[in-house]
XYZ file of C-alpha atoms in Angstrom:
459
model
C 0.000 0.000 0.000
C 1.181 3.262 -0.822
C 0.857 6.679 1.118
C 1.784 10.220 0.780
C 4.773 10.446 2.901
C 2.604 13.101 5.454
C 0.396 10.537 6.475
C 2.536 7.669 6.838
C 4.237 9.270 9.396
C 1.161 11.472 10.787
C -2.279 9.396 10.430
C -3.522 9.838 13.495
C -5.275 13.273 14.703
C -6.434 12.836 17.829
C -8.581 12.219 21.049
C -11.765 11.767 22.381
C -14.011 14.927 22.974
C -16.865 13.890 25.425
C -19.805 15.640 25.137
C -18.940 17.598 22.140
C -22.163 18.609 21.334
C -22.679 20.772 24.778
C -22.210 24.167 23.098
C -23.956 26.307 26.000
C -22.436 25.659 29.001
C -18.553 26.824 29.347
C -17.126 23.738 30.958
C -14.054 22.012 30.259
C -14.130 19.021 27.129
C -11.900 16.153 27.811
C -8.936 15.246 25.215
C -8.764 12.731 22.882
C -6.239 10.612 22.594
C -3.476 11.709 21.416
C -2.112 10.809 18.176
C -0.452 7.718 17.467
C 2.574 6.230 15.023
C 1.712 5.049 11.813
C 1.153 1.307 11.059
C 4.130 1.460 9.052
C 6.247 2.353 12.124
C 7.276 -0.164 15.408
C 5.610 0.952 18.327
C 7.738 2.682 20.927
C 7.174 0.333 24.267
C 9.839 2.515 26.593
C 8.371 4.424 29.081
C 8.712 8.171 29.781
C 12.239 8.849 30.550
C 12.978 11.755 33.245
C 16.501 13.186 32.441
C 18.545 13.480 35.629
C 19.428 16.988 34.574
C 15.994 18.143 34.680
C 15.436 20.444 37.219
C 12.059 19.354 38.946
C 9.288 21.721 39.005
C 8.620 23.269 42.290
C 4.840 24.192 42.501
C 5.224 26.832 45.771
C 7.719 28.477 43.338
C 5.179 28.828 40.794
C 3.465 32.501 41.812
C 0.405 34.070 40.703
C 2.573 37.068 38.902
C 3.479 33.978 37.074
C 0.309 32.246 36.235
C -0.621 35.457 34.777
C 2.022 35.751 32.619
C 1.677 32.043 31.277
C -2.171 32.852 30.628
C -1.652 36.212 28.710
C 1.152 34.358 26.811
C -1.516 31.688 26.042
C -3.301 33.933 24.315
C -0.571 36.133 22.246
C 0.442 32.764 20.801
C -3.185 31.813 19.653
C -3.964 35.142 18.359
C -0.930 35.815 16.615
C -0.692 31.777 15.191
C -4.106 30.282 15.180
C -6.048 31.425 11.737
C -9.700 30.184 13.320
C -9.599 32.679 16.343
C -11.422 35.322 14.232
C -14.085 32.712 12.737
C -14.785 31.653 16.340
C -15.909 34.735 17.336
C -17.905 35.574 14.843
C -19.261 32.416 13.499
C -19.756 31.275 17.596
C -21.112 34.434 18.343
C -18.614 34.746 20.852
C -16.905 37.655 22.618
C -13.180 36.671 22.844
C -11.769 39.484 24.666
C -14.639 39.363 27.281
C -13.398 35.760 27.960
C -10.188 36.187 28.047
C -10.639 38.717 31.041
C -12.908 36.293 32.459
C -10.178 33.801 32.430
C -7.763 36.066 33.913
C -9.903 36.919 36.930
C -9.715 33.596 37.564
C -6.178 33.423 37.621
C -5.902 36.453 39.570
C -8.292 34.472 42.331
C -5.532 31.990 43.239
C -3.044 32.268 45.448
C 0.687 31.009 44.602
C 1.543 27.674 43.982
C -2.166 26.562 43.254
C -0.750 24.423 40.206
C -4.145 22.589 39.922
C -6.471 25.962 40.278
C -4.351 27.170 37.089
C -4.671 24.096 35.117
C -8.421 24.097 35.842
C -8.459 27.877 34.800
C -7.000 27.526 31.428
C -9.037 24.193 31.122
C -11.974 26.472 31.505
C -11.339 28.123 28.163
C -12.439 24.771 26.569
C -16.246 25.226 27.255
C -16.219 28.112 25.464
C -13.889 27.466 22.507
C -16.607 24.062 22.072
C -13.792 22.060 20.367
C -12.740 23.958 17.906
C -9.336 23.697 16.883
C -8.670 21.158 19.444
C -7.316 24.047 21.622
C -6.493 22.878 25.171
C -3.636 22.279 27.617
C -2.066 18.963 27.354
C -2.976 16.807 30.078
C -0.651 14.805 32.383
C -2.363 11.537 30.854
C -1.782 13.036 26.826
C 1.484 13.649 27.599
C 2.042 10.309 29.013
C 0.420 8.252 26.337
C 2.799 10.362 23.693
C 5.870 9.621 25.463
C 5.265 5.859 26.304
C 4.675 5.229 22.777
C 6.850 7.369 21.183
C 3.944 9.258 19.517
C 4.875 11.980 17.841
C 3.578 13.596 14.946
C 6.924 14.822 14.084
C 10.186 15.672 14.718
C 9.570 19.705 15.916
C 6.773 18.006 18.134
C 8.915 15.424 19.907
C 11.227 18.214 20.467
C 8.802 20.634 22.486
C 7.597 17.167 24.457
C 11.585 16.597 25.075
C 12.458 19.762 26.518
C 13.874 20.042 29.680
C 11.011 22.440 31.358
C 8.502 20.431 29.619
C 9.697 17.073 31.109
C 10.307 18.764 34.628
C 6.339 19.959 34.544
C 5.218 16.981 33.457
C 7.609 14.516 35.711
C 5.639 16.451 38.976
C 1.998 15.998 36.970
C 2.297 12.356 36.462
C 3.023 11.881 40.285
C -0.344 13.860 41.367
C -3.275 11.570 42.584
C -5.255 13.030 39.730
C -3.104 11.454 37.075
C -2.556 8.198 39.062
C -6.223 7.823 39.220
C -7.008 8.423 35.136
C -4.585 5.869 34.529
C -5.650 3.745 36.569
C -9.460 3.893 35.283
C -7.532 3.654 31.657
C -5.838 0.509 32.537
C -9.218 -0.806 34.005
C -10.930 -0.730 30.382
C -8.957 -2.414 28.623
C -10.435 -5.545 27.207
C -8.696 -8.719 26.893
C -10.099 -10.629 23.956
C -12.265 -9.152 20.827
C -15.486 -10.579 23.008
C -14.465 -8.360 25.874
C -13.431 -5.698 23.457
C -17.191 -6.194 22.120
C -18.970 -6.806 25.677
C -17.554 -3.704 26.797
C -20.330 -1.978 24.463
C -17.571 0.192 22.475
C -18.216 -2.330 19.367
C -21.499 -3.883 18.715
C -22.096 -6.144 15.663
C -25.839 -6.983 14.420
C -27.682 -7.570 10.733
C -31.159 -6.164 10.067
C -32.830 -7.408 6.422
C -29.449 -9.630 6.027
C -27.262 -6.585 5.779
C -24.760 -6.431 8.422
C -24.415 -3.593 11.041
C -21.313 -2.253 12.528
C -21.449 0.114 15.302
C -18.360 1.386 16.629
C -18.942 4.141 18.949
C -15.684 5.437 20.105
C -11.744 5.182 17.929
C -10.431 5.508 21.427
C -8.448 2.729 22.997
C -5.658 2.397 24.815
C -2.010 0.756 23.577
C -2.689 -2.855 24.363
C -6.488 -3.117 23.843
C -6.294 -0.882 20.331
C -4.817 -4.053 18.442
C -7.644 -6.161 19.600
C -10.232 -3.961 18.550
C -8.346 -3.986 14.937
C -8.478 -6.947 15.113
C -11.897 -7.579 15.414
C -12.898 -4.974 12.708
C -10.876 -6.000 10.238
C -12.274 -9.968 11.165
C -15.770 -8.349 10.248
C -14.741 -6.830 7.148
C -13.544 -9.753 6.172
C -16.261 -12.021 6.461
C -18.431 -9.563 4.604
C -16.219 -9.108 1.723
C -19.154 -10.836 -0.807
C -21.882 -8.201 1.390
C -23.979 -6.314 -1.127
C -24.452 -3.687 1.468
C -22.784 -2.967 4.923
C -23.927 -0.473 7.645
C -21.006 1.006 9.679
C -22.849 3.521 12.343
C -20.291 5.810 14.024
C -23.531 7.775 15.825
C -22.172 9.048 18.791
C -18.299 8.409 18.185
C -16.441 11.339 19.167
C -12.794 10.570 17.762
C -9.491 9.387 19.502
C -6.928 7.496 16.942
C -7.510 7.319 12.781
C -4.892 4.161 13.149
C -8.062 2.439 14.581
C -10.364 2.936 11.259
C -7.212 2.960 8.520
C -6.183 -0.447 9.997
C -9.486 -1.652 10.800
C -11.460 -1.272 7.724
C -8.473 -1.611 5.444
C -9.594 -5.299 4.299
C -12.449 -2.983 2.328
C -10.305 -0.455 1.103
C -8.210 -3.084 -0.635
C -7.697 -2.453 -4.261
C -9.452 0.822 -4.205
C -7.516 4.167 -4.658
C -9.553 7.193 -2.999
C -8.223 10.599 -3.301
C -8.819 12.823 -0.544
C -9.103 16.733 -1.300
C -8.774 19.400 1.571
C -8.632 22.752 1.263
C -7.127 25.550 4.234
C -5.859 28.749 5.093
C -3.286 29.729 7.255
C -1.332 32.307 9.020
C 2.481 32.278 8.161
C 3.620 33.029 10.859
C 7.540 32.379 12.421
C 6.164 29.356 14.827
C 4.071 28.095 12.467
C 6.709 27.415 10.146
C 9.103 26.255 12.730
C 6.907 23.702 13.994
C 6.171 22.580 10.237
C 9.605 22.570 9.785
C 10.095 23.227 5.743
C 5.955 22.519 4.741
C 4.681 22.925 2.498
C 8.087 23.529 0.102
C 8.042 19.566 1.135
C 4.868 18.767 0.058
C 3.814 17.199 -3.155
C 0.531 16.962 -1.965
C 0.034 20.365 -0.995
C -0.114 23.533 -3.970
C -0.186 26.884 -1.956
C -1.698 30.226 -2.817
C -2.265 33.914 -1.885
C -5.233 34.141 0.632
C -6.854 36.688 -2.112
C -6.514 33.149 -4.019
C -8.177 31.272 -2.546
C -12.030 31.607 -4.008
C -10.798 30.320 -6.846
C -10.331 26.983 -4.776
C -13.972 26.053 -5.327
C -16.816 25.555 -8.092
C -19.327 27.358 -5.334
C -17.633 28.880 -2.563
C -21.075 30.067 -1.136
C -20.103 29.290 2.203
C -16.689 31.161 1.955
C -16.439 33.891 4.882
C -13.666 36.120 3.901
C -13.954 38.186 6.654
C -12.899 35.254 8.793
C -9.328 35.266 7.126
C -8.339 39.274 7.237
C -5.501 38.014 9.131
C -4.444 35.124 7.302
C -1.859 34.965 4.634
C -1.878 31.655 2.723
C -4.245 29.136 1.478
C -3.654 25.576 -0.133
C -5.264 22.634 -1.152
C -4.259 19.424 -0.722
C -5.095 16.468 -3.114
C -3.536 13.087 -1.600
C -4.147 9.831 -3.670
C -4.458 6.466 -0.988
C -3.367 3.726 -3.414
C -4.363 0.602 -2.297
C -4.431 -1.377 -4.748
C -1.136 -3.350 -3.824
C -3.028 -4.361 -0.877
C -4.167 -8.124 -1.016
C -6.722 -9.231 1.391
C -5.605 -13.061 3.201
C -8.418 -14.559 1.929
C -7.886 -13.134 -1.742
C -11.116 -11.212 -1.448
C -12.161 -7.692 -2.845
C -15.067 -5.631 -1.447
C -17.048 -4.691 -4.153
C -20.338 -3.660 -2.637
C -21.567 -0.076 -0.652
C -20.798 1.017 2.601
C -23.597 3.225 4.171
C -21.640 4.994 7.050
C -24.381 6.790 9.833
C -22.833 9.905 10.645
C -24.560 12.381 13.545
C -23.308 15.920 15.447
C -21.355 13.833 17.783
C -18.173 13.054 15.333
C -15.433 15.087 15.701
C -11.983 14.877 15.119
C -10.870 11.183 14.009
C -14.315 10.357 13.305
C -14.492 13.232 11.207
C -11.402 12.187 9.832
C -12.742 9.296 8.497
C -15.645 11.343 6.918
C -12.990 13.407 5.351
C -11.796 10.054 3.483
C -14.552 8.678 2.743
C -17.284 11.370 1.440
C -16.279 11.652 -2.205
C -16.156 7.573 -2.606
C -18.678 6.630 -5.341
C -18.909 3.180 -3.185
C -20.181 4.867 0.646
C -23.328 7.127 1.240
C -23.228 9.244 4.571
C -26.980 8.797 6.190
C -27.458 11.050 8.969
C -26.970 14.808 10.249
C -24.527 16.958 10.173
C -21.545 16.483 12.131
C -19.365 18.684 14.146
C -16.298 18.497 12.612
C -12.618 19.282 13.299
C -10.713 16.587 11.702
C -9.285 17.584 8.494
C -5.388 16.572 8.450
C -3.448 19.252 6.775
C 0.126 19.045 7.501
C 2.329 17.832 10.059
C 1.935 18.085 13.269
C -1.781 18.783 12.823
C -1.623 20.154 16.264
C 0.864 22.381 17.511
C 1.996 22.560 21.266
C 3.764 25.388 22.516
C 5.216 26.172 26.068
C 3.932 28.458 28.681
C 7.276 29.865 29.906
C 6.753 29.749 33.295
C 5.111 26.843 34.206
C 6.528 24.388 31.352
C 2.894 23.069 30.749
C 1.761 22.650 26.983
C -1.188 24.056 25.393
C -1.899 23.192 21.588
C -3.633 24.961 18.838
C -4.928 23.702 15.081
C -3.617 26.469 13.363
C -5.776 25.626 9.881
C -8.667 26.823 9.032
C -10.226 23.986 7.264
C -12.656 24.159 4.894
C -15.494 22.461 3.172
C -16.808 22.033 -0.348
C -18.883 25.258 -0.289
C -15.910 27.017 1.269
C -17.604 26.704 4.895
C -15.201 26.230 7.848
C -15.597 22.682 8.960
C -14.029 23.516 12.150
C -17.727 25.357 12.779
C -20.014 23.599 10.497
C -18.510 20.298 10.300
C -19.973 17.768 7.389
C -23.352 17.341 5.616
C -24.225 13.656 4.874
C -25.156 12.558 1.549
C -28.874 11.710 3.096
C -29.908 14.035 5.634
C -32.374 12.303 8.195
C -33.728 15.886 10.132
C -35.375 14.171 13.202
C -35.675 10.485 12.041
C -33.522 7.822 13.260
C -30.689 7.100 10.555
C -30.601 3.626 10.317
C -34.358 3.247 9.793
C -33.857 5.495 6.732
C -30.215 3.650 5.717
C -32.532 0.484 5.702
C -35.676 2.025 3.718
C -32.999 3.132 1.065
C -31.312 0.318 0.819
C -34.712 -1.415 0.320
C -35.312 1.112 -2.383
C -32.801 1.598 -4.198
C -32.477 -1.722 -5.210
C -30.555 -2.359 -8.015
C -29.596 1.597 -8.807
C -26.182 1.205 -8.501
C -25.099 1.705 -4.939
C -23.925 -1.625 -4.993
């Protein structure tokens, strides 16, 4: 199988958002899990090494003066680097400045050394942001996961993670009981078998009319249980290779790792080539381009243009809001051909049917990733509603982490501003399906058409 060389070595955005359809209240949303090595790549198995040089962090030596200067810088970074900040507030109908003083009082409340009142604070910003761009602090348990696996999305990234005030934070984060107690309830799930992996209700399997059902409601696993479930996918693509039609229902599935759906469903992608066309503007900025570290001038994949360009991007760029970009400087679009036709099933098999994949305002991030892939296939229809978006993979790392000075804790940004077919953001708008379902339930409907339709060509 053949790849662009970006997503061998990236494929994998991201983490479970729970609840990411809660626009209205301004809590926190949990991370996904963070992005994984490519299949083509051994997995790392050492675990996080603490250099002996590293100065520890000292939390009573962390002062409020300093909080506050770690939560401005926050926000310099993201509005000099992230291109969606201006989209956010207007599309959101949000008033950035108004919480970003409401985030500062906060800070201002805490006395010094109240490492875990900060954290919370900046967590805060979450709620309001709603997911978009994936902007949050790396957690102790992220940051964890990406250094026991060796996990990084590139070389720039794995540097930040490395550095020495990074690695002291973090070294004093993974000893709190807070973290002890997430990884604890993360080692507790994992299944043991593909029937635990399917009793634990994160993989149901079913027919209805004699067409199989998939239902996979989460691409988040951990390490050792993430092969099993793999496992077991790509055992029921297999036996429905000669399937006229197959339902896969990702209702409710709010992301964590794309290796989990590019290995798993790969036994129906064999012999295919899909071409995958995204489209994004940027801000060219100094630490954008560091992090990116010589993209897109490395990039096959990607042409570049002018921002005044970038209309001419799309057949109807009705949804196109210019006035999001004032302060961008580049767009691009990237056309990336997934050749698998070198890819030979074990049992010699090719899928040749449909796949009708039930979408809903719940997928985000990986899940929307696999959207992304698979929405201009002549052999899937998307039954469902429209999705909430935030997983178009532009470059590499898709997520950049930057360093509050002070502290050494990492926050991340998306900097892309993603776009659709209509020139809509996705990041706000997500994805329409092919069959939109308003208020019925989408695999009644995915069954009535697939009654219907008969012999029209779907499969």
């Amino acid at each position: 199988m053949r790849k662009s060389a970006m997503f061998t070595t990236l494929l994998t955005l991201c983490l479970l958002t729970l609840g990411c359809n809660r626009e209205e209240s301004p809590v926190p949303e949990q991370l996904e899990q963070p992005p994984t090595q490519s299949s083509d790549q051994p997995e790392s198995k050492s675990e996080p090494s603490w250099d002996e040089d590293v100065v520890p962090f000292d939390p009573a030596g962390f002062t409020q003066v300093q909080m506050l200067e770690d939560y401005d810088y926050l926000w310099s970074i993201l509005e000099e680097n992230c291109a969606l900040l201006d989209g956010l507030e207007r599309e959101k109908e949000l008033n950035l400045d108004e919480i970003r003083q409401k985030g500062r009082k906060k800070i201002e409340a805490l006395q010094d050394g109240d490492v875990e009142g900060f954290e919370a604070g900046i967590s805060y910003l979450g709620g309001y942001f709603r997911g978009v761009g994936h902007l949050s602090p790396v957690s102790a348990l992220t940051y964890s996961t990406v250094m026991e696996r060796g996990a990084y999305e590139s070389g720039t990234q794995k540097e930040v993670y490395h550095a020495p005030q990074v690695k002291a934070y973090y070294q004093w984060a993974t000893a709190q009981p807070k973290f002890v107690s997430q990884k604890k309830s993360q080692e507790e799930k994992i299944p043991t078998s593909a029937d635990s992996a399917e009793s634990s209700g994160a993989i149901e399997i079913s027919s209805q009319n004699g067409t199989p059902i998939l239902r996979i409601k989460t691409f988040q696993f951990g390490k050792n249980d993430q092969k099993i479930v793999i496992d077991q996918l790509q055992n029921f693509c297999l036996d429905n290779l000669d399937q006229q039609n197959l339902i896969i229902d990702i209702r409710g599935n709010g992301g964590g790792s794309t290796e989990v759906w590019e290995q798993g469903f790969q036994p129906l992608f064999a012999g295919k080539v899909i071409e995958e066309r995204l489209v994004a503007a940027w801000k060219d900025t100094s630490l954008n381009r560091e992090m990116w570290d010589g993209w897109p001038e490395n990039e096959p994949d990607v042409s570049v243009y002018p921002i005044e360009q970038l209309g001419d991007l799309f057949s109807d760029p009705s949804g196109l809001k210019m006035e999001d970009l004032e302060q961008a400087e580049m767009a691009g679009q990237r056309v990336t051909r997934f050749d698998y036709t070198d890819l030979k099933n074990p049992n010699g098999g090719v899928f040749s049917g449909h796949i009708w994949l039930l979408i809903d305002r719940s997928n985000y991030s990986a899940a929307e990733a696999l959207i992304q892939r698979l929405k201009n296939c002549d052999f899937v229809t998307m039954v469902g509603n429209q999705t909430k978006g935030g997983g178009m993979i532009f470059a590499a790392p898709a997520k950049i982490p930057f360093i509050l000075p002070n502290s050494g804790m990492l926050y991340q940004y998306i900097p892309f501003y993603c776009m659709n077919e209509d020139g809509s953001c996705n990041e706000f708008y997500g994805s329409l399906p092919d069959i939109d379902v308003g208020s019925e339930d989408a695999l009644e409907v995915c069954l009535r058409e697939i009654e219907r339709s008969g012999d029209k060509g779907y499969a």
